[in-house]
Tab-separated table of C-alpha atoms and ligand atoms in Angstrom:
chain	number	residue	atom	x	y	z
A	1	MET	CA	0.021	0.003	0.012
A	2	ALA	CA	1.325	3.427	-0.918
A	3	ASN	CA	2.313	5.779	1.888
A	4	THR	CA	1.291	9.449	1.997
A	5	GLN	CA	4.713	10.924	1.057
A	6	THR	CA	4.625	13.176	-1.976
A	7	SER	CA	8.294	12.984	-3.182
A	8	PRO	CA	11.433	10.912	-2.354
A	9	GLU	CA	13.009	13.915	-0.635
A	10	ALA	CA	10.022	14.253	1.769
A	11	GLY	CA	11.034	10.873	3.205
A	12	TYR	CA	14.708	11.781	3.894
A	13	PHE	CA	15.637	12.187	7.533
A	14	ASP	CA	15.569	15.708	8.976
A	15	LYS	CA	16.129	16.298	12.685
A	16	ASP	CA	13.624	19.141	13.029
A	17	ARG	CA	10.829	17.289	11.160
A	18	SER	CA	11.713	13.801	12.396
A	19	ALA	CA	8.283	12.845	13.858
A	20	GLU	CA	6.404	14.272	10.912
A	21	ILE	CA	8.551	12.275	8.506
A	22	VAL	CA	8.005	8.989	10.382
A	23	ASN	CA	4.255	9.550	10.613
A	24	ALA	CA	3.979	10.416	6.911
A	25	ARG	CA	5.308	6.925	6.100
A	26	MET	CA	2.059	5.297	7.310
A	27	ALA	CA	0.005	3.896	4.445
A	28	ALA	CA	-3.185	5.662	3.430
A	29	GLY	CA	-5.269	2.601	4.362
A	30	THR	CA	-3.897	2.314	7.897
A	31	ASP	CA	-6.619	1.569	10.498
A	32	ALA	CA	-7.865	4.971	11.658
A	33	ARG	CA	-7.390	4.333	15.400
A	34	LEU	CA	-3.950	2.813	14.882
A	35	ARG	CA	-3.002	5.881	12.877
A	36	GLU	CA	-4.314	8.240	15.574
A	37	VAL	CA	-2.465	6.436	18.418
A	38	MET	CA	0.825	5.965	16.473
A	39	GLU	CA	0.880	9.619	15.374
A	40	VAL	CA	0.598	10.771	18.991
A	41	MET	CA	3.098	8.220	20.306
A	42	VAL	CA	5.702	9.028	17.634
A	43	ARG	CA	5.226	12.755	18.108
A	44	HIS	CA	5.691	12.532	21.898
A	45	LEU	CA	8.555	10.007	21.723
A	46	HIS	CA	10.547	12.230	19.339
A	47	ALA	CA	9.742	15.310	21.456
A	48	ALA	CA	10.954	13.463	24.597
A	49	VAL	CA	14.210	12.363	22.962
A	50	LYS	CA	14.840	15.913	21.832
A	51	GLU	CA	13.931	17.516	25.138
A	52	ALA	CA	16.112	15.122	27.119
A	53	LYS	CA	18.902	15.357	24.466
A	54	LEU	CA	19.401	11.562	24.719
A	55	THR	CA	22.901	10.347	24.003
A	56	ASP	CA	23.747	7.058	22.218
A	57	ALA	CA	24.762	5.433	25.496
A	58	GLU	CA	21.583	6.550	27.240
A	59	TRP	CA	19.445	5.285	24.390
A	60	MET	CA	21.223	1.921	24.517
A	61	ALA	CA	20.746	1.723	28.305
A	62	GLY	CA	17.017	2.224	27.663
A	63	ILE	CA	16.988	-0.526	25.049
A	64	GLN	CA	18.814	-2.844	27.461
A	65	PHE	CA	16.353	-2.023	30.224
A	66	LEU	CA	13.378	-2.871	27.931
A	67	THR	CA	15.141	-6.085	26.777
A	68	ALA	CA	15.686	-7.193	30.390
A	69	THR	CA	12.055	-6.291	31.197
A	70	GLY	CA	10.904	-8.611	28.396
A	71	GLN	CA	13.276	-11.355	29.506
A	72	MET	CA	11.828	-11.210	33.018
A	73	CYS	CA	8.338	-12.006	31.763
A	74	THR	CA	6.940	-15.515	32.172
A	75	ASP	CA	3.397	-16.914	32.258
A	76	TRP	CA	3.119	-15.725	35.837
A	77	ARG	CA	5.393	-12.668	35.918
A	78	GLN	CA	4.456	-9.688	33.739
A	79	GLU	CA	7.251	-7.199	34.201
A	80	TYR	CA	5.828	-4.798	31.559
A	81	ILE	CA	2.598	-4.440	33.477
A	82	LEU	CA	4.689	-3.790	36.611
A	83	LEU	CA	6.542	-1.077	34.671
A	84	SER	CA	3.306	0.467	33.554
A	85	ASP	CA	2.087	0.316	37.198
A	86	ILE	CA	5.080	2.082	38.708
A	87	LEU	CA	4.933	4.772	35.990
A	88	GLY	CA	1.278	5.477	36.921
A	89	VAL	CA	0.163	4.474	33.420
A	90	SER	CA	-2.044	1.545	34.525
A	91	MET	CA	-4.039	3.856	36.793
A	92	LEU	CA	-4.261	6.548	34.121
A	93	VAL	CA	-5.536	4.126	31.443
A	94	ASP	CA	-8.067	2.785	33.932
A	95	ALA	CA	-9.243	6.304	34.864
A	96	ILE	CA	-9.709	7.159	31.170
A	97	SER	CA	-11.508	3.881	30.405
A	98	HIS	CA	-13.831	3.772	33.405
A	99	GLU	CA	-15.278	7.178	34.182
A	100	ARG	CA	-17.965	6.598	36.823
A	101	ALA	CA	-20.527	8.616	38.712
A	102	GLU	CA	-18.848	10.330	41.662
A	103	HIS	CA	-20.502	8.104	44.301
A	104	ALA	CA	-19.908	4.817	42.436
A	105	THR	CA	-17.043	2.594	43.678
A	106	PRO	CA	-13.932	3.395	41.700
A	107	ASN	CA	-11.482	0.900	40.233
A	108	THR	CA	-7.868	0.551	41.111
A	109	VAL	CA	-5.055	-1.704	39.780
A	110	LEU	CA	-5.752	-5.421	39.353
A	111	GLY	CA	-2.147	-6.452	40.100
A	112	PRO	CA	-0.529	-9.719	39.094
A	113	PHE	CA	-1.795	-11.974	41.874
A	114	TYR	CA	-5.429	-12.449	40.970
A	115	LEU	CA	-6.518	-16.049	40.333
A	116	ALA	CA	-9.798	-16.853	38.621
A	117	ASP	CA	-11.733	-19.789	40.063
A	118	ALA	CA	-11.199	-19.090	43.760
A	119	PRO	CA	-13.405	-21.233	46.029
A	120	HIS	CA	-16.984	-20.062	46.504
A	121	TYR	CA	-17.918	-19.798	50.191
A	122	PRO	CA	-21.129	-19.094	52.135
A	123	ASN	CA	-21.277	-15.658	53.772
A	124	GLY	CA	-19.482	-15.553	57.117
A	125	SER	CA	-16.757	-18.032	56.097
A	126	ASN	CA	-13.122	-17.532	57.027
A	127	ILE	CA	-10.738	-17.239	54.060
A	128	CYS	CA	-7.611	-17.350	56.284
A	129	LEU	CA	-6.340	-20.922	56.040
A	130	ASP	CA	-2.961	-20.469	57.746
A	131	ALA	CA	-4.234	-19.205	61.107
A	132	LYS	CA	-1.777	-16.241	61.104
A	133	GLY	CA	-2.636	-12.591	61.678
A	134	GLU	CA	-5.200	-10.450	63.474
A	135	PRO	CA	-8.759	-11.645	62.838
A	136	LEU	CA	-10.863	-9.251	60.745
A	137	LEU	CA	-14.551	-9.279	59.875
A	138	VAL	CA	-15.449	-7.664	56.531
A	139	LYS	CA	-19.094	-6.961	55.766
A	140	GLY	CA	-21.128	-4.665	53.643
A	141	LYS	CA	-23.649	-4.229	50.883
A	142	VAL	CA	-23.604	-4.085	47.101
A	143	SER	CA	-26.123	-1.638	45.619
A	144	ASP	CA	-26.902	0.332	42.518
A	145	HIS	CA	-26.673	4.122	42.084
A	146	ALA	CA	-30.106	4.594	43.628
A	147	GLY	CA	-29.209	2.526	46.705
A	148	ASN	CA	-31.222	-0.529	45.685
A	149	PRO	CA	-29.536	-3.750	46.928
A	150	ILE	CA	-28.093	-6.042	44.291
A	151	ALA	CA	-28.799	-9.654	45.252
A	152	GLY	CA	-26.591	-12.373	43.755
A	153	ALA	CA	-23.568	-10.099	43.125
A	154	LYS	CA	-20.235	-11.958	43.260
A	155	VAL	CA	-17.639	-10.492	45.636
A	156	ASP	CA	-14.273	-12.045	44.709
A	157	VAL	CA	-11.578	-11.257	47.277
A	158	TRP	CA	-7.855	-11.862	47.665
A	159	GLN	CA	-5.071	-10.574	49.917
A	160	THR	CA	-1.616	-11.443	51.329
A	161	ASN	CA	-1.097	-13.357	54.527
A	162	ASP	CA	0.263	-11.920	57.729
A	163	GLU	CA	3.837	-12.231	56.396
A	164	GLY	CA	3.059	-10.141	53.281
A	165	PHE	CA	2.907	-12.911	50.687
A	166	TYR	CA	0.152	-14.148	48.388
A	167	ASP	CA	-0.408	-17.913	48.412
A	168	VAL	CA	0.981	-18.145	44.839
A	169	GLN	CA	4.264	-16.630	46.036
A	170	GLN	CA	4.669	-19.313	48.703
A	171	LYS	CA	3.556	-22.523	47.068
A	172	GLY	CA	3.970	-25.397	49.514
A	173	VAL	CA	4.346	-22.934	52.419
A	174	GLN	CA	0.841	-21.475	52.456
A	175	PRO	CA	-2.229	-23.656	51.775
A	176	ASP	CA	-3.474	-23.258	48.191
A	177	TRP	CA	-6.248	-20.647	48.004
A	178	ASN	CA	-5.226	-19.102	51.297
A	179	LEU	CA	-6.915	-15.721	51.712
A	180	ARG	CA	-8.998	-15.966	48.518
A	181	GLY	CA	-12.707	-16.580	48.062
A	182	VAL	CA	-15.873	-15.656	46.241
A	183	PHE	CA	-18.938	-14.618	48.184
A	184	THR	CA	-22.479	-14.029	46.889
A	185	THR	CA	-24.710	-11.215	48.176
A	186	ASP	CA	-27.958	-12.244	49.831
A	187	GLU	CA	-31.448	-10.877	49.117
A	188	ASN	CA	-30.506	-7.634	50.962
A	189	GLY	CA	-27.373	-7.230	48.790
A	190	GLU	CA	-25.218	-8.093	51.787
A	191	TYR	CA	-21.975	-10.049	51.962
A	192	CYS	CA	-19.754	-10.917	54.911
A	193	PHE	CA	-16.510	-12.837	55.415
A	194	ARG	CA	-13.755	-13.340	57.943
A	195	SER	CA	-10.073	-12.770	57.193
A	196	VAL	CA	-7.075	-11.164	58.808
A	197	LYS	CA	-5.980	-7.503	58.911
A	198	PRO	CA	-3.870	-6.847	55.806
A	199	LYS	CA	-0.267	-5.666	56.043
A	200	PHE	CA	1.912	-3.717	53.627
A	201	TYR	CA	4.178	-5.755	51.279
A	202	PRO	CA	6.622	-5.126	48.450
A	203	ILE	CA	5.713	-5.462	44.805
A	204	PRO	CA	8.007	-7.984	43.074
A	205	ASP	CA	11.292	-6.003	43.057
A	206	ASP	CA	13.879	-8.602	42.029
A	207	GLY	CA	13.754	-7.588	38.318
A	208	PRO	CA	14.516	-4.544	36.190
A	209	VAL	CA	11.504	-2.616	37.540
A	210	GLY	CA	12.822	-3.122	41.117
A	211	LYS	CA	16.227	-1.851	40.007
A	212	LEU	CA	14.620	1.216	38.446
A	213	LEU	CA	12.690	1.896	41.640
A	214	THR	CA	15.947	1.735	43.638
A	215	ALA	CA	17.710	4.015	41.194
A	216	LEU	CA	14.874	6.504	41.560
A	217	GLY	CA	15.050	6.346	45.374
A	218	ARG	CA	11.554	4.808	45.571
A	219	HIS	CA	10.545	1.924	47.868
A	220	PRO	CA	8.456	-1.030	46.644
A	221	ASN	CA	5.957	-1.228	49.518
A	222	ARG	CA	2.288	-1.258	48.713
A	223	PRO	CA	0.104	0.072	51.529
A	224	ALA	CA	-1.980	-2.599	53.302
A	225	HIS	CA	-5.019	-3.517	51.252
A	226	ILE	CA	-7.595	-6.175	50.332
A	227	HIS	CA	-8.465	-6.759	46.680
A	228	PHE	CA	-11.995	-7.116	45.299
A	229	ILE	CA	-13.646	-7.775	41.975
A	230	VAL	CA	-17.385	-7.245	42.290
A	231	THR	CA	-19.652	-8.370	39.432
A	232	ALA	CA	-23.393	-8.515	38.853
A	233	PRO	CA	-25.407	-9.052	35.646
A	234	GLY	CA	-26.256	-5.693	34.018
A	235	PHE	CA	-23.550	-3.790	35.937
A	236	GLU	CA	-19.988	-2.752	35.180
A	237	ALA	CA	-17.499	-4.955	37.031
A	238	VAL	CA	-15.503	-3.127	39.734
A	239	THR	CA	-11.877	-4.114	40.284
A	240	THR	CA	-10.735	-2.393	43.383
A	241	HIS	CA	-9.106	-2.526	46.863
A	242	ILE	CA	-9.839	-1.213	50.271
A	243	PHE	CA	-6.872	0.265	52.160
A	244	ALA	CA	-6.162	0.256	55.890
A	245	PRO	CA	-5.998	3.874	57.161
A	246	ASP	CA	-3.131	3.299	59.586
A	247	CYS	CA	-0.558	2.103	57.068
A	248	PRO	CA	2.601	4.250	56.887
A	249	TYR	CA	2.831	3.722	53.110
A	250	LEU	CA	-0.685	5.002	52.310
A	251	GLY	CA	0.644	8.133	50.572
A	252	GLU	CA	3.521	6.356	48.810
A	253	ASP	CA	1.991	3.474	46.926
A	254	PRO	CA	4.599	2.465	44.277
A	255	VAL	CA	1.781	1.747	41.779
A	256	PHE	CA	-0.340	4.889	42.645
A	257	GLY	CA	-3.410	2.688	43.391
A	258	VAL	CA	-4.678	4.669	46.406
A	259	LYS	CA	-7.710	6.881	46.118
A	260	GLN	CA	-9.123	8.742	49.110
A	261	SER	CA	-12.532	7.103	48.605
A	262	LEU	CA	-10.944	3.614	48.984
A	263	VAL	CA	-9.437	4.237	52.394
A	264	ALA	CA	-11.665	2.237	54.779
A	265	GLU	CA	-12.265	2.531	58.484
A	266	PHE	CA	-10.800	-0.518	60.256
A	267	ARG	CA	-12.509	-0.581	63.667
A	268	LYS	CA	-10.851	-2.316	66.562
A	269	ILE	CA	-13.555	-4.128	68.503
A	270	ASP	CA	-13.466	-5.189	72.144
A	271	ALA	CA	-15.292	-8.502	71.938
A	272	PRO	CA	-13.274	-10.944	69.758
A	273	ILE	CA	-15.155	-12.134	66.671
A	274	ASP	CA	-14.092	-15.644	67.541
A	275	LYS	CA	-11.915	-16.273	70.619
A	276	ALA	CA	-10.210	-19.314	69.121
A	277	SER	CA	-8.955	-17.309	66.155
A	278	ALA	CA	-8.140	-14.028	67.922
A	279	GLY	CA	-4.562	-12.741	67.513
A	280	ALA	CA	-1.889	-13.045	70.190
A	281	ASP	CA	-3.067	-9.797	71.840
A	282	GLY	CA	-6.696	-10.773	71.337
A	283	ALA	CA	-7.019	-8.052	68.707
A	284	ASN	CA	-9.979	-8.115	66.489
A	285	TRP	CA	-10.969	-5.815	63.670
A	286	GLU	CA	-14.086	-5.025	61.682
A	287	VAL	CA	-14.531	-3.158	58.470
A	288	GLU	CA	-17.832	-2.290	56.816
A	289	TRP	CA	-17.513	-1.635	53.111
A	290	ASN	CA	-20.278	-0.967	50.657
A	291	PHE	CA	-19.927	-1.198	46.904
A	292	ILE	CA	-21.958	0.943	44.483
A	293	LEU	CA	-22.072	-0.500	40.961
A	294	SER	CA	-22.758	1.436	37.762
A	295	PRO	CA	-25.162	0.126	35.127
A	296	LEU	CA	-23.609	-1.151	31.930
A	297	PRO	CA	-23.772	1.503	29.197
B	1	BEZ	C1	-0.985	-6.081	44.093
B	1	BEZ	O1	-1.554	-5.366	44.839
B	1	BEZ	O2	-1.144	-7.279	44.169
B	1	BEZ	C2	-0.031	-5.478	43.057
B	1	BEZ	C3	-0.495	-4.436	42.275
B	1	BEZ	C4	0.372	-3.917	41.305
B	1	BEZ	C5	1.628	-4.421	41.179
B	1	BEZ	C6	2.092	-5.435	41.978
B	1	BEZ	C7	1.224	-5.954	42.962
B	2	FE	FE1	-2.130	-6.676	46.415
């Protein structure tokens, strides 16, 4: 397919017109959206290289970084998504893709540790299978914009254990499916489960992204949180977290996943939820968290 250049000279390299020349090489029949995105990307990439006055050595260091990032990827380790996360791009793309009513529950990053097909439990069940941590009761309601309860909504939850690891990071150490489960809201739109109070933990930092964080003087610790995916027929799925308000890393999430409206109140309660599973100091916690789903467009 012919490109849109008018003469051979128009395609010769010129530093000042570099982005324009590259973009003019696209064929006339290029998919309209691909054209739009590539034009913007090429324009901004060339502008960035010019503004930073990149040297050969710096450019090569960048290429080597991207190469190492690709080499770190496996079926269960996606270093490029991690890179997108620490650059704030994952959150930005999500914010652009999922504009919601102000009072609807917002999304935040999915992260790499979600597993589909977690066990389905009756409301009130305990998802902590390793008996570590401070017992926590999580309960709440799923409703629509008008406050009507949504019965039969699925509340899929996952979190790290008291040592800051997901079950998939400690195969053979933690029981499979530790701290994961799917709950179904009852006729009042209510769900309820028992777990343990979450703690902060580092994002995987043994690869190129971890090295970049260190070089930038940034730490890898995600503030303490519990992940949720809430789904119901006819409603937009919500992929989100709730954050513990007393975590020292709340304002420094390496993946920029914290939103004010997702910081929950974790209430310390006097009477243990269940004496047998209370923590060493008898501590018990309770959090009430309601989800508001938006109708599908
Ligand atoms: C997580 O919370 O599981 C997570 C999110 C983004 C990057 C790494 C981990
Ligand atoms: Fe997490």
